[in-house]
XYZ file of N, CA and C in Angstrom:
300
model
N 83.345 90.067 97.311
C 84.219 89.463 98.314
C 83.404 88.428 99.088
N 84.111 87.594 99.461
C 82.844 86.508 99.991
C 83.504 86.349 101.638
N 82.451 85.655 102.267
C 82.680 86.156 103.536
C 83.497 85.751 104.524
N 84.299 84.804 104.237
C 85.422 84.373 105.003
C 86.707 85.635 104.390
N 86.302 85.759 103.162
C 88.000 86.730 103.194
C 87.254 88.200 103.524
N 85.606 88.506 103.975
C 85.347 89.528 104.681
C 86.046 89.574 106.038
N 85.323 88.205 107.023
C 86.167 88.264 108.124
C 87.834 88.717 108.686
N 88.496 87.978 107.396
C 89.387 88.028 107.543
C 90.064 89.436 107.734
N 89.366 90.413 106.351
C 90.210 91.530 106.229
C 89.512 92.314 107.677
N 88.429 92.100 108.117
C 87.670 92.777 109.116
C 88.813 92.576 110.483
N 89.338 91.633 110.899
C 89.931 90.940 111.611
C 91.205 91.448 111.553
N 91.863 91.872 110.605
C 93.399 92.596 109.889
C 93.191 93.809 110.038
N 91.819 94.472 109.853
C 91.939 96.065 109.944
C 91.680 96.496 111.538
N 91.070 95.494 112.380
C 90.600 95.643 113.738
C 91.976 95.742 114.063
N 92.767 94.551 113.931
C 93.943 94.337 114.209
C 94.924 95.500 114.179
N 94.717 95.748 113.060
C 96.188 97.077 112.556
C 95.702 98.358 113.797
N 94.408 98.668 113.614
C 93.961 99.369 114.652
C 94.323 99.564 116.099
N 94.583 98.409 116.488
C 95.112 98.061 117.886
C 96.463 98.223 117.690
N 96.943 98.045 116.961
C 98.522 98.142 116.456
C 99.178 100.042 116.545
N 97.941 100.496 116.032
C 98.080 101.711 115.148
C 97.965 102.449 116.991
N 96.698 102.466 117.743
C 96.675 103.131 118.998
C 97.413 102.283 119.846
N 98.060 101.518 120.298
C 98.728 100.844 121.494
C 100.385 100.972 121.204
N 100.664 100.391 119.751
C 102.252 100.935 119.717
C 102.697 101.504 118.815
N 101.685 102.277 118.466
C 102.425 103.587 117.726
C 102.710 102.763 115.892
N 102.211 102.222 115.557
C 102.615 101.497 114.279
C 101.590 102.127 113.248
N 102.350 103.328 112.305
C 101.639 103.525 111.056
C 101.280 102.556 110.017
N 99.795 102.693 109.741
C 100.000 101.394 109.025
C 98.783 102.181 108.169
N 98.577 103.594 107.559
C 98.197 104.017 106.521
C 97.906 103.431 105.287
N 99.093 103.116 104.835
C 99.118 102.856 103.576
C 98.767 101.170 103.376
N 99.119 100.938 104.353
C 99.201 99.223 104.312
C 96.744 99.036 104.538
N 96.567 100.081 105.576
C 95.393 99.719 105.307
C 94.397 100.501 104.224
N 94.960 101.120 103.840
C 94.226 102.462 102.494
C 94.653 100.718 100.720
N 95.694 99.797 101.082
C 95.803 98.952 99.942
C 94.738 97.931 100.551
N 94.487 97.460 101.663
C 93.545 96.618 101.463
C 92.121 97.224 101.618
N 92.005 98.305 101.507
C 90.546 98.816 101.130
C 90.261 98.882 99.587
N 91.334 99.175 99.036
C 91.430 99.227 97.236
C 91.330 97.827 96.654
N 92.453 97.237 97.381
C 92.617 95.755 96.868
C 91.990 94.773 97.151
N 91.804 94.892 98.578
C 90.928 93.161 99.664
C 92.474 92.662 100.115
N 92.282 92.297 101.101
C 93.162 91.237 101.644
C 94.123 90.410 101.273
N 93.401 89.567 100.716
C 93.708 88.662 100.250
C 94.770 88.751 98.582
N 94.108 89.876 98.022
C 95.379 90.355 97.226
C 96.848 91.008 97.128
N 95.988 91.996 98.507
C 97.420 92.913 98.949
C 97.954 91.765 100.017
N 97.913 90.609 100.462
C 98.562 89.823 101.045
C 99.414 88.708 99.671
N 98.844 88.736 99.211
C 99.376 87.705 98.055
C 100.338 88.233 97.359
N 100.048 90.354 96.975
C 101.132 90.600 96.496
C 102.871 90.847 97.341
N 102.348 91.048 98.614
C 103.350 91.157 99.637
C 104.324 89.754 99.760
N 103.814 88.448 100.156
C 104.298 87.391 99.653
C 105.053 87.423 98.606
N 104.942 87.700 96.982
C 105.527 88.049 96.105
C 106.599 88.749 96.082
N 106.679 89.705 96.685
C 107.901 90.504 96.665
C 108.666 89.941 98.227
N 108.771 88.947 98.909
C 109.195 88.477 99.680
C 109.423 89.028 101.101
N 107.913 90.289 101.207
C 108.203 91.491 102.463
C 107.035 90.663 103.446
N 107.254 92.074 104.371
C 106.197 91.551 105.863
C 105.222 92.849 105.388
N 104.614 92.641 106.189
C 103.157 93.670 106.329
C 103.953 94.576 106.995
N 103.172 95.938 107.000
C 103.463 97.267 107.821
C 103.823 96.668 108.890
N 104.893 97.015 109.923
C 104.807 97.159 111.311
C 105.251 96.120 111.767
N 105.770 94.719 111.207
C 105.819 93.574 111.819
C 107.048 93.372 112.694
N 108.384 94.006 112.247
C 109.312 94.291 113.068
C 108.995 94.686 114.262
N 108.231 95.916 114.304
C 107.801 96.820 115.180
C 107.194 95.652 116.306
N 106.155 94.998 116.136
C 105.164 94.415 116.859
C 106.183 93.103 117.351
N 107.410 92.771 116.894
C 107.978 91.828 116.738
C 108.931 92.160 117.977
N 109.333 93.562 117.846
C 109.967 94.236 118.970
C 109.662 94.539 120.483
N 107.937 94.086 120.582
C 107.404 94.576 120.940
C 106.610 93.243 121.639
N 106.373 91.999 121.196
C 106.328 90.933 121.759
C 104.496 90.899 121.428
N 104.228 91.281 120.395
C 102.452 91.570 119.867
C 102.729 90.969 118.601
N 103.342 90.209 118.131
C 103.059 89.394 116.360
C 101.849 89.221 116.775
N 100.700 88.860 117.439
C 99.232 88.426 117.501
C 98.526 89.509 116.533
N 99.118 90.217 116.556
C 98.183 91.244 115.918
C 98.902 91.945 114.469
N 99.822 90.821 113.732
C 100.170 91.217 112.397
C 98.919 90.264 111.074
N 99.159 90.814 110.122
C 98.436 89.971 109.005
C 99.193 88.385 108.693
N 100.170 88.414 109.288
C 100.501 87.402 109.114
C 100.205 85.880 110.151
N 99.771 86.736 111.484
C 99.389 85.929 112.258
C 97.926 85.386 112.039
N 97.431 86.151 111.461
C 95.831 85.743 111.042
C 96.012 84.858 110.247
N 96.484 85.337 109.338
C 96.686 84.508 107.983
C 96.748 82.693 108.233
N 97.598 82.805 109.365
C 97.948 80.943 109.926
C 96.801 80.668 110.374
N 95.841 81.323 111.007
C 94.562 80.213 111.591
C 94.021 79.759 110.493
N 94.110 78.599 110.799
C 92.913 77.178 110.225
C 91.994 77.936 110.017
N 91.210 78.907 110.258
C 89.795 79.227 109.473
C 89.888 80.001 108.274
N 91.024 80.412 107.985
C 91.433 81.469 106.604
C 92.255 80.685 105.755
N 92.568 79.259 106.086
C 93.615 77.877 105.123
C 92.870 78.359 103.724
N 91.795 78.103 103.105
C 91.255 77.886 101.922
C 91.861 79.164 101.189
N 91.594 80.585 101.681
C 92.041 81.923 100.862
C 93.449 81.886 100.670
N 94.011 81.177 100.997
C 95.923 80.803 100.318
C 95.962 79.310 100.597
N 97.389 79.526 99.504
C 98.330 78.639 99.100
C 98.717 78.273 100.255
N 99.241 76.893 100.513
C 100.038 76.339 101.598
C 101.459 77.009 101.105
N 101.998 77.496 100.339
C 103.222 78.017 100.561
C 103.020 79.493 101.332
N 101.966 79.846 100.986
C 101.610 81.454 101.423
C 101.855 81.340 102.892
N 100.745 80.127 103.345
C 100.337 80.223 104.961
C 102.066 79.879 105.832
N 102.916 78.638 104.767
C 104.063 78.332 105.573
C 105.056 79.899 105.206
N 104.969 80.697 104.150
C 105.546 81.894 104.166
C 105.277 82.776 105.633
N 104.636 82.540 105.685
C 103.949 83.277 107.242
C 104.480 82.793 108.561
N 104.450 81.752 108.486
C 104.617 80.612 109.686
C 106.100 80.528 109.531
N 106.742 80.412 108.875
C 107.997 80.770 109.063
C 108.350 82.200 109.272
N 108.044 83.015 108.769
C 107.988 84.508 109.258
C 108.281 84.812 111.114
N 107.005 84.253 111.252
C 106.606 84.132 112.649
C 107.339 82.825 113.632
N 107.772 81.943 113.143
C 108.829 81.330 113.848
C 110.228 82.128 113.919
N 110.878 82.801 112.768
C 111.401 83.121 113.598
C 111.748 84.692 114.348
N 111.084 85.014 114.249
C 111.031 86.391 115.639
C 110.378 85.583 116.868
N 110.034 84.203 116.897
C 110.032 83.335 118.322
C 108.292 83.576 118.370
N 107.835 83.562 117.460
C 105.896 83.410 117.579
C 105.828 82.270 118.151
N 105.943 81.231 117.834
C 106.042 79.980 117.980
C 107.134 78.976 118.832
């Protein structure tokens, strides 16, 4: 794994963490696939099947998208590990539950 998509997943699991103790959002399984997979795959396959990450409703409900995989995913420092359709899959995601 090289070290920008280290950061990244480091940054997603910190994340889910805060997710997991502050509002109650199981996110087991979602982080037990990117320990098997990396990030960057179990994000690519999620894209594919046209879903959100664990919890994003939840956090969405909740006025915290800052702390979904999808919000990471949009910073400019993780552009290179996806597709510009991936990152605008996201960014539209997050426009509209009002991220943006």
């Amino acid at each position: 794994m090289m070290a920008l998509e280290k950061k990244l997943q480091q940054e997603v699991m910190k994340n889910c963490g805060l997710a997991e103790k502050e509002y109650d959002c199981k996110m087991t399984r979602f982080l037990q696939t990117i320990e098997r997979f990396g990030i960057v795959r179990t994000a690519q396959e999620i894209f594919r099947k046209g879903r959100t990450s664990d919890c994003f409703n939840k956090l969405a409900e909740v006025g915290h998208l800052e702390l979904t995989m999808e919000a990471t995913i949009v910073k400019g420092e993780y552009a290179e590990l996806f597709t510009d359709e991936q990152v605008n899959y996201c960014y539209e995601l997050l426009c509209e539950k009002g991220y943006y």
